[in-house]
PDB file of C-alpha atoms in Angstrom:
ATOM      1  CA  UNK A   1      91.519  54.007  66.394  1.00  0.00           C
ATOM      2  CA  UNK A   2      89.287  53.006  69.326  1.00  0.00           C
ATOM      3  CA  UNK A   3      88.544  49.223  70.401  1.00  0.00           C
ATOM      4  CA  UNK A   4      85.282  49.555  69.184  1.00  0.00           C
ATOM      5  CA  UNK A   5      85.815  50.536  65.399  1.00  0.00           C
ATOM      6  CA  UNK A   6      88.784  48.241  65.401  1.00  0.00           C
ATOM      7  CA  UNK A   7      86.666  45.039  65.638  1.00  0.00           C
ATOM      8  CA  UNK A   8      84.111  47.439  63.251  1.00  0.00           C
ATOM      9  CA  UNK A   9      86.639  47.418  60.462  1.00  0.00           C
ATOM     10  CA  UNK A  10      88.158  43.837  60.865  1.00  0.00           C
ATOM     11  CA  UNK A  11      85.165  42.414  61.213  1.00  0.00           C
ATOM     12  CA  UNK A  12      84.007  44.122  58.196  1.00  0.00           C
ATOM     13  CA  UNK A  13      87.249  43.138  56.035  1.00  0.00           C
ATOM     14  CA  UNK A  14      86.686  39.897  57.009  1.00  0.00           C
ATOM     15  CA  UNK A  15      82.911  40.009  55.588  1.00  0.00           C
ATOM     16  CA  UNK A  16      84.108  41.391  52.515  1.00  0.00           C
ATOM     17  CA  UNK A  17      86.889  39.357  51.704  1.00  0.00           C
ATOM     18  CA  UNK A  18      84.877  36.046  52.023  1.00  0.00           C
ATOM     19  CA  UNK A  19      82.422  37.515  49.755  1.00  0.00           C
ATOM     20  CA  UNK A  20      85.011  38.868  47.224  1.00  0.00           C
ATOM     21  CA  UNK A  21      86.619  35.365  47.510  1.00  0.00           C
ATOM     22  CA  UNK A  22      82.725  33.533  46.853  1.00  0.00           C
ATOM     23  CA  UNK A  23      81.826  35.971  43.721  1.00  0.00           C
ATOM     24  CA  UNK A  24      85.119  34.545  42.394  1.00  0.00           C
ATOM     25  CA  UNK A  25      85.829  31.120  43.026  1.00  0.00           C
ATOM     26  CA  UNK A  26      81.531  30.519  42.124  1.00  0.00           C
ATOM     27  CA  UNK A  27      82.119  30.699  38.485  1.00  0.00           C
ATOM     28  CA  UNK A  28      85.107  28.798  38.498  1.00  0.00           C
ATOM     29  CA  UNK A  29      83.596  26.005  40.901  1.00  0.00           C
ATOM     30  CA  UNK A  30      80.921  25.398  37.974  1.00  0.00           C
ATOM     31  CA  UNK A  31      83.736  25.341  35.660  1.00  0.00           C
ATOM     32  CA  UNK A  32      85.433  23.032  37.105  1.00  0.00           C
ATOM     33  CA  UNK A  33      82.635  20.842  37.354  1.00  0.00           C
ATOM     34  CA  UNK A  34      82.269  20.386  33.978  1.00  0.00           C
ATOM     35  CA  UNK A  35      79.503  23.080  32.569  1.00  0.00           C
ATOM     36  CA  UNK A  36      79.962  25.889  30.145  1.00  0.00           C
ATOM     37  CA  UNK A  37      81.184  29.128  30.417  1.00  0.00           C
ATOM     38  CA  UNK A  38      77.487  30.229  29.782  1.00  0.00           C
ATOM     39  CA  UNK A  39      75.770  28.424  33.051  1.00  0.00           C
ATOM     40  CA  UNK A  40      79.248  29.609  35.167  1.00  0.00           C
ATOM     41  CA  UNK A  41      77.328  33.420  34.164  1.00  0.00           C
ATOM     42  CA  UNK A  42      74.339  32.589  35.114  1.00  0.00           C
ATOM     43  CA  UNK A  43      75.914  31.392  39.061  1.00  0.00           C
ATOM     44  CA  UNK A  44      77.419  34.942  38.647  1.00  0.00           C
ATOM     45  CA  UNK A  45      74.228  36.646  37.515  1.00  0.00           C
ATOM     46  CA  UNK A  46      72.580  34.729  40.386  1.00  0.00           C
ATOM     47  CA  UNK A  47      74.916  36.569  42.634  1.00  0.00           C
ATOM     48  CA  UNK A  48      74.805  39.907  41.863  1.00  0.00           C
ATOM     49  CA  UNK A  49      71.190  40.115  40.421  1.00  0.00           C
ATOM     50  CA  UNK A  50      69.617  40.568  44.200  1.00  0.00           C
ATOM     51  CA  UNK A  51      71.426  43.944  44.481  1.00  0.00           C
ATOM     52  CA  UNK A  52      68.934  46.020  43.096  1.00  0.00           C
ATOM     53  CA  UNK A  53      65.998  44.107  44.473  1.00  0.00           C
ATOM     54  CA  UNK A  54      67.021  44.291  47.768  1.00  0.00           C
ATOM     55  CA  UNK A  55      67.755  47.570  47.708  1.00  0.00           C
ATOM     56  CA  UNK A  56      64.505  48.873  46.432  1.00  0.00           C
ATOM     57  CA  UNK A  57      62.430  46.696  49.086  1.00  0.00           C
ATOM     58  CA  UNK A  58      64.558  46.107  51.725  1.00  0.00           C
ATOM     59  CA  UNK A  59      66.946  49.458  52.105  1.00  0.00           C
ATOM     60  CA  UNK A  60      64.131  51.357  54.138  1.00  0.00           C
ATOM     61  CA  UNK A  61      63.087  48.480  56.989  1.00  0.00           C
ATOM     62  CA  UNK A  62      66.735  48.301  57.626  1.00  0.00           C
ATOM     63  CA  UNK A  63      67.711  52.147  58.501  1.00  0.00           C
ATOM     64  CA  UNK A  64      64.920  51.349  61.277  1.00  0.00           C
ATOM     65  CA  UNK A  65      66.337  48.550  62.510  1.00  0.00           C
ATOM     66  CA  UNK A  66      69.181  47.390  64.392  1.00  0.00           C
ATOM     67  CA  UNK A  67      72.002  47.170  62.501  1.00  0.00           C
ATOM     68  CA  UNK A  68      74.374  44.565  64.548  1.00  0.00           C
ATOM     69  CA  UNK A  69      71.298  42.306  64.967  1.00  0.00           C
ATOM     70  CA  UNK A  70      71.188  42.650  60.960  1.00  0.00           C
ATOM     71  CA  UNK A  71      74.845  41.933  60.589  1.00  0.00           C
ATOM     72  CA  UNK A  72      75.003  39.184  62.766  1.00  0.00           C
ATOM     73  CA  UNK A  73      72.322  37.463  61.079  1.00  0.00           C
ATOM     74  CA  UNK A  74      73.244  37.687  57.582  1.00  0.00           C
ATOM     75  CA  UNK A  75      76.681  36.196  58.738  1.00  0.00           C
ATOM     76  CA  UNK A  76      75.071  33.154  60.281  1.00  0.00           C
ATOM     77  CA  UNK A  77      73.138  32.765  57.464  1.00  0.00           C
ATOM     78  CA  UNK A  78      75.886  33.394  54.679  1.00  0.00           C
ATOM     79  CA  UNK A  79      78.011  30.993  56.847  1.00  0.00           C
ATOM     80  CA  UNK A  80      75.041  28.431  56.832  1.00  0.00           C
ATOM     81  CA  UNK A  81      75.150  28.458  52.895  1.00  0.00           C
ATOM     82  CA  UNK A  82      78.525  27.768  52.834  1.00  0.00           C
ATOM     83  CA  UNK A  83      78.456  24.739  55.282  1.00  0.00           C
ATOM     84  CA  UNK A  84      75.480  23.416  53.030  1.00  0.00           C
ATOM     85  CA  UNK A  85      77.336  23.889  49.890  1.00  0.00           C
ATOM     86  CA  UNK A  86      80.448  21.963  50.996  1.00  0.00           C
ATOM     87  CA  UNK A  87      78.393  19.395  52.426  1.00  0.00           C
ATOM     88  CA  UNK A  88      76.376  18.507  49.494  1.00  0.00           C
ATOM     89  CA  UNK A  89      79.475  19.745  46.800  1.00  0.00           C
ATOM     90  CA  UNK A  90      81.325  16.887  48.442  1.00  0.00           C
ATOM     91  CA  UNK A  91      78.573  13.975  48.967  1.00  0.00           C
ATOM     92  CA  UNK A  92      76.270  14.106  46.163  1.00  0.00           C
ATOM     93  CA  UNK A  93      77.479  13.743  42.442  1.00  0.00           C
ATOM     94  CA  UNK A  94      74.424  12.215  40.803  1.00  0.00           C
ATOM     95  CA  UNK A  95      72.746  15.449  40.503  1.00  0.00           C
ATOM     96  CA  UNK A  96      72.591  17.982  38.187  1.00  0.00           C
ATOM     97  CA  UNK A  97      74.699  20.511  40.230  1.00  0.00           C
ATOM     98  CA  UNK A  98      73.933  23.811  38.207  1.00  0.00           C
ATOM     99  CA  UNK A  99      70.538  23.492  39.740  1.00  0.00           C
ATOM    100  CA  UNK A 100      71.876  23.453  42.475  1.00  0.00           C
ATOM    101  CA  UNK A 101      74.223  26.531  42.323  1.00  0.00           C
ATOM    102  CA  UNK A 102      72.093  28.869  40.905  1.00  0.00           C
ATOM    103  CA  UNK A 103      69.742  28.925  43.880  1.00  0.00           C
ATOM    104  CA  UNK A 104      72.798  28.974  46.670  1.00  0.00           C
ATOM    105  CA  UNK A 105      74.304  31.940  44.572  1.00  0.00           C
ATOM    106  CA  UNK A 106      70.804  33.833  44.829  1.00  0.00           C
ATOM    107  CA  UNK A 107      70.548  33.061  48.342  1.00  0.00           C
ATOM    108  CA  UNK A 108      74.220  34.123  49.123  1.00  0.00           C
ATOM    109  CA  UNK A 109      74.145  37.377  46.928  1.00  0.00           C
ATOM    110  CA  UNK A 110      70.620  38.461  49.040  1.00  0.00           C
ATOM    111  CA  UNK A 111      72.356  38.372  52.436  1.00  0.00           C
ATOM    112  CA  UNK A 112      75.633  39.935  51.037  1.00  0.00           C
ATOM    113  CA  UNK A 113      73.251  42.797  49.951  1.00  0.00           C
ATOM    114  CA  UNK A 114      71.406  42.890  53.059  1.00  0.00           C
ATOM    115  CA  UNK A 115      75.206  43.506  54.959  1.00  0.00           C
ATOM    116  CA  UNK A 116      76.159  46.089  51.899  1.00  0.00           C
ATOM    117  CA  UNK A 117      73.316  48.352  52.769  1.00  0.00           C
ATOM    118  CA  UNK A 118      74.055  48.026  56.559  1.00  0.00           C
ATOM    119  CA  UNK A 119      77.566  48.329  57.479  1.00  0.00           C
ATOM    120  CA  UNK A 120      77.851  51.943  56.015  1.00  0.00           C
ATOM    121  CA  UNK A 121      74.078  52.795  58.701  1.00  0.00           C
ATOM    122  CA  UNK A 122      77.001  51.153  61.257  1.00  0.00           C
ATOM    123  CA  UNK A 123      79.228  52.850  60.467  1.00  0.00           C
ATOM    124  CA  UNK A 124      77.823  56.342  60.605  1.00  0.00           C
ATOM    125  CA  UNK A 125      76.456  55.231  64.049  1.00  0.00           C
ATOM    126  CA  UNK A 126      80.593  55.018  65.115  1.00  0.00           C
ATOM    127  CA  UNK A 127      81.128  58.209  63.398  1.00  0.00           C
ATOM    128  CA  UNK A 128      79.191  59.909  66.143  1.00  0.00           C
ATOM    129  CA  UNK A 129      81.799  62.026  68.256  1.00  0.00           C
ATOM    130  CA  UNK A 130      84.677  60.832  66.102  1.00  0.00           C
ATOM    131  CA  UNK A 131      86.899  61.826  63.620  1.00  0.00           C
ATOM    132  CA  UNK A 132      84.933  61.389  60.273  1.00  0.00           C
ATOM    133  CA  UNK A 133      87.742  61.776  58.468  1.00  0.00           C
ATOM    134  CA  UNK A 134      90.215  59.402  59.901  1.00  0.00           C
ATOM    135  CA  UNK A 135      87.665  56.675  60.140  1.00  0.00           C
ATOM    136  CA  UNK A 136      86.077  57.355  56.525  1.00  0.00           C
ATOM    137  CA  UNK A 137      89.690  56.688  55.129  1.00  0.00           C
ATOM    138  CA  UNK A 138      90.376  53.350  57.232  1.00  0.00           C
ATOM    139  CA  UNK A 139      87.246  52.190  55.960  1.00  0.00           C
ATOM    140  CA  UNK A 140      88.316  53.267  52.354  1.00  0.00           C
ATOM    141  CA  UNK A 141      91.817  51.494  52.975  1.00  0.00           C
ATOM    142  CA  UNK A 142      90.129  48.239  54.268  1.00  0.00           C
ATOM    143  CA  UNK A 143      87.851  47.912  50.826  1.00  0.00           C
ATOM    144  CA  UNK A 144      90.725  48.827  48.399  1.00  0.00           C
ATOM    145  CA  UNK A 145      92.938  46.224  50.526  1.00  0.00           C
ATOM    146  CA  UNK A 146      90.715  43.291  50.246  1.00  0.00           C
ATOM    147  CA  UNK A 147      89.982  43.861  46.921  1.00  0.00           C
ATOM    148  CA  UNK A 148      93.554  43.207  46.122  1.00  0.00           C
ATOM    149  CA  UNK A 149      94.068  40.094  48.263  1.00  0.00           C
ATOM    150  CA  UNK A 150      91.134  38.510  47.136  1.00  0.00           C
ATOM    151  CA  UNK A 151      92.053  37.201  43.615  1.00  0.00           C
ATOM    152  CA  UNK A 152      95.290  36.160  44.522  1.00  0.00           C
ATOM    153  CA  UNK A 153      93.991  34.662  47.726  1.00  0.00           C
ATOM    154  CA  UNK A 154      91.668  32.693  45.568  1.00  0.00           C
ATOM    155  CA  UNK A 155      94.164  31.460  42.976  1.00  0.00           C
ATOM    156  CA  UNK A 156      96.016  30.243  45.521  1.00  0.00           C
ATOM    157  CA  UNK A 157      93.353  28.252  47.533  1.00  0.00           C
ATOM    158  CA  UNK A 158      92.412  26.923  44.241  1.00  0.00           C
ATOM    159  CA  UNK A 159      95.403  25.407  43.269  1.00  0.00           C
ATOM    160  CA  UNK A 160      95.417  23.467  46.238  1.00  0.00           C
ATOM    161  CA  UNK A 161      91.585  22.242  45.886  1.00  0.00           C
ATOM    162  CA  UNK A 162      88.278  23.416  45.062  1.00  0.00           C
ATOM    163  CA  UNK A 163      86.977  23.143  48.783  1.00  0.00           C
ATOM    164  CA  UNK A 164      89.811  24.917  50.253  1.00  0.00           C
ATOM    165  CA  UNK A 165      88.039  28.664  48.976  1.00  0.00           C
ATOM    166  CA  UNK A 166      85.268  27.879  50.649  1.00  0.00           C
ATOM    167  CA  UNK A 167      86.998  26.733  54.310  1.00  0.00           C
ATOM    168  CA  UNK A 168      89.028  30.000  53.844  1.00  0.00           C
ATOM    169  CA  UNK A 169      85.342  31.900  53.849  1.00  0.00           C
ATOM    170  CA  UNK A 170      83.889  29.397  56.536  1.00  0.00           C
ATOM    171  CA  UNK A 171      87.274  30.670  59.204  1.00  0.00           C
ATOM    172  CA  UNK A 172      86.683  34.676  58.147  1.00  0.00           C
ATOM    173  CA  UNK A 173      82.649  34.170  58.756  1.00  0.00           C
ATOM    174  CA  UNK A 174      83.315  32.815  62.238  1.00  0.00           C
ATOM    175  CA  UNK A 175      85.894  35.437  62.791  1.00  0.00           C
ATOM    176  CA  UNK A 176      83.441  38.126  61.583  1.00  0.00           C
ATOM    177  CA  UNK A 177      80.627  36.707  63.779  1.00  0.00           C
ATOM    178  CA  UNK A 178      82.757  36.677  67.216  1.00  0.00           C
ATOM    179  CA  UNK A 179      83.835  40.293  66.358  1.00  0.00           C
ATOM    180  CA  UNK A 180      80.498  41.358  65.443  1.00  0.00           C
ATOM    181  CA  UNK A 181      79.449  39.603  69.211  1.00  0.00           C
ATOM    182  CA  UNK A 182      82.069  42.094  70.801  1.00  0.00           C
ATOM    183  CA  UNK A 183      80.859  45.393  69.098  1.00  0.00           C
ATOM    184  CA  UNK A 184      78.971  47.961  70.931  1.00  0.00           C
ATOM    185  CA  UNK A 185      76.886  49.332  68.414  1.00  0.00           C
ATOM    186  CA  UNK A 186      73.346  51.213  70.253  1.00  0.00           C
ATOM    187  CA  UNK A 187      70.299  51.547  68.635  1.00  0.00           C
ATOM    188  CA  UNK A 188      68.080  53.936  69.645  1.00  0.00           C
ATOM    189  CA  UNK A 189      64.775  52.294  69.211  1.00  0.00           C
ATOM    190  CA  UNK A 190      62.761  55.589  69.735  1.00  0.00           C
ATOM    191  CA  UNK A 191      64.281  57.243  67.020  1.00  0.00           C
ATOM    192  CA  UNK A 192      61.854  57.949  63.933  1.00  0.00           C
ATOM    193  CA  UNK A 193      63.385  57.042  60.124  1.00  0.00           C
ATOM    194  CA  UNK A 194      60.925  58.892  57.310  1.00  0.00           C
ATOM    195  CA  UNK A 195      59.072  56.774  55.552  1.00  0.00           C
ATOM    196  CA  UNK A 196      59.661  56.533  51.896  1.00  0.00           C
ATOM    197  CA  UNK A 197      57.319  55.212  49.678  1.00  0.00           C
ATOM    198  CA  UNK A 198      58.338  52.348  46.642  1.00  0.00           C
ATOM    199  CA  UNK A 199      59.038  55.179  44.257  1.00  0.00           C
ATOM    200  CA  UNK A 200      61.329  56.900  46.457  1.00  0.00           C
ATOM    201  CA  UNK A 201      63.215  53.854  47.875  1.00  0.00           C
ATOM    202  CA  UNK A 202      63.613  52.479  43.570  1.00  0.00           C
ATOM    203  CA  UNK A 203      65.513  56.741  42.828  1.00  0.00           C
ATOM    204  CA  UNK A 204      67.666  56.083  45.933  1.00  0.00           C
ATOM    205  CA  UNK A 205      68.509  52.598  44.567  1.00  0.00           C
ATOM    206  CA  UNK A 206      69.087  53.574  41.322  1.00  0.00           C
TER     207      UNK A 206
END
């Protein structure tokens, strides 16, 4: 595995493993606070609802485009969120806090899409000259890993505070961001992406 696709992938398992970590430890933060299992749904919904908005809208402007710049801005941003949410989670309690939430998991789930649709045009960029195979299945190994650390991961920051989650996800997203500064990823700003009208970018979503 080349230099290269090695900060790729870790940079990438970081991403997704402070994401996995946030759709988990949301619901339970709003528990925790005191509101019902109903409004802790709606921070989820929040979350995930972006997904197929995004996807329909956004999906074709961002084969086009260049896909580190992409990454490395939805990190900052996703990183920003965070900072903000600590910050406030931790000075302000007079406030109705669901209304608060709701908007930051929106916000967060928009930029996690954003990254979704554009680390797999990154990665097919790498798999030029390479061996599709090997790197396909490190790529594989690297979702199916973090997908089993993250809940206990989780449990674990939890039981030693509600802020500690979100410091774990703070570390990865300046981890991911340095990596992400080191990656040589070319984008060939002559080449031509067909355009696909609404209808065709909502079938490829769906």
């Amino acid at each position: 595995m080349n230099r290269n696709f090695s900060f790729f992938i870790i940079s990438s398992a970081s991403t997704l493993l402070s994401i996995e970590i946030f759709h988990l430890v949301i619901p339970l933060t709003v528990l925790s606070l005191g509101y019902s299992a109903i409004q802790a749904g709606w921070c989820t919904f929040a979350f995930l609802a972006p997904g197929i908005l995004v996807k329909i809208f956004i999906a074709p402007t961002i084969e086009k485009s260049d896909k580190k710049k992409i990454l490395l801005q939805n990190e900052i941003i996703r990183v920003s969120i965070i900072l903000i949410f600590i910050l406030i989670l931790s000075l302000i309690k007079d406030i109705n806090m669901i209304l608060f939430i709701i908007p930051v998991s929106f916000l967060f789930g928009i930029f996690t899409t954003i990254t979704e649709i554009t680390e797999p045009s990154a990665l097919k960029i790498l798999l030029r000259d390479q061996n599709a195979t090997s790197i396909i299945s490190k790529y594989e190994i690297r979702t199916r890993a973090v997908q089993l650390l993250a809940p206990t991961l989780c449990g674990a920051l939890l039981s030693l505070g509600l802020f500690y989650p979100y410091i774990l996800m703070t570390l990865l997203s300046f981890i991911s961001i340095f990596l992400l500064l080191n990656l040589n990823l070319f984008h060939d700003s002559n080449s031509h992406t067909e355009s696909r009208n609404l209808f065709q970018s909502i079938k490829e979503a769906i």
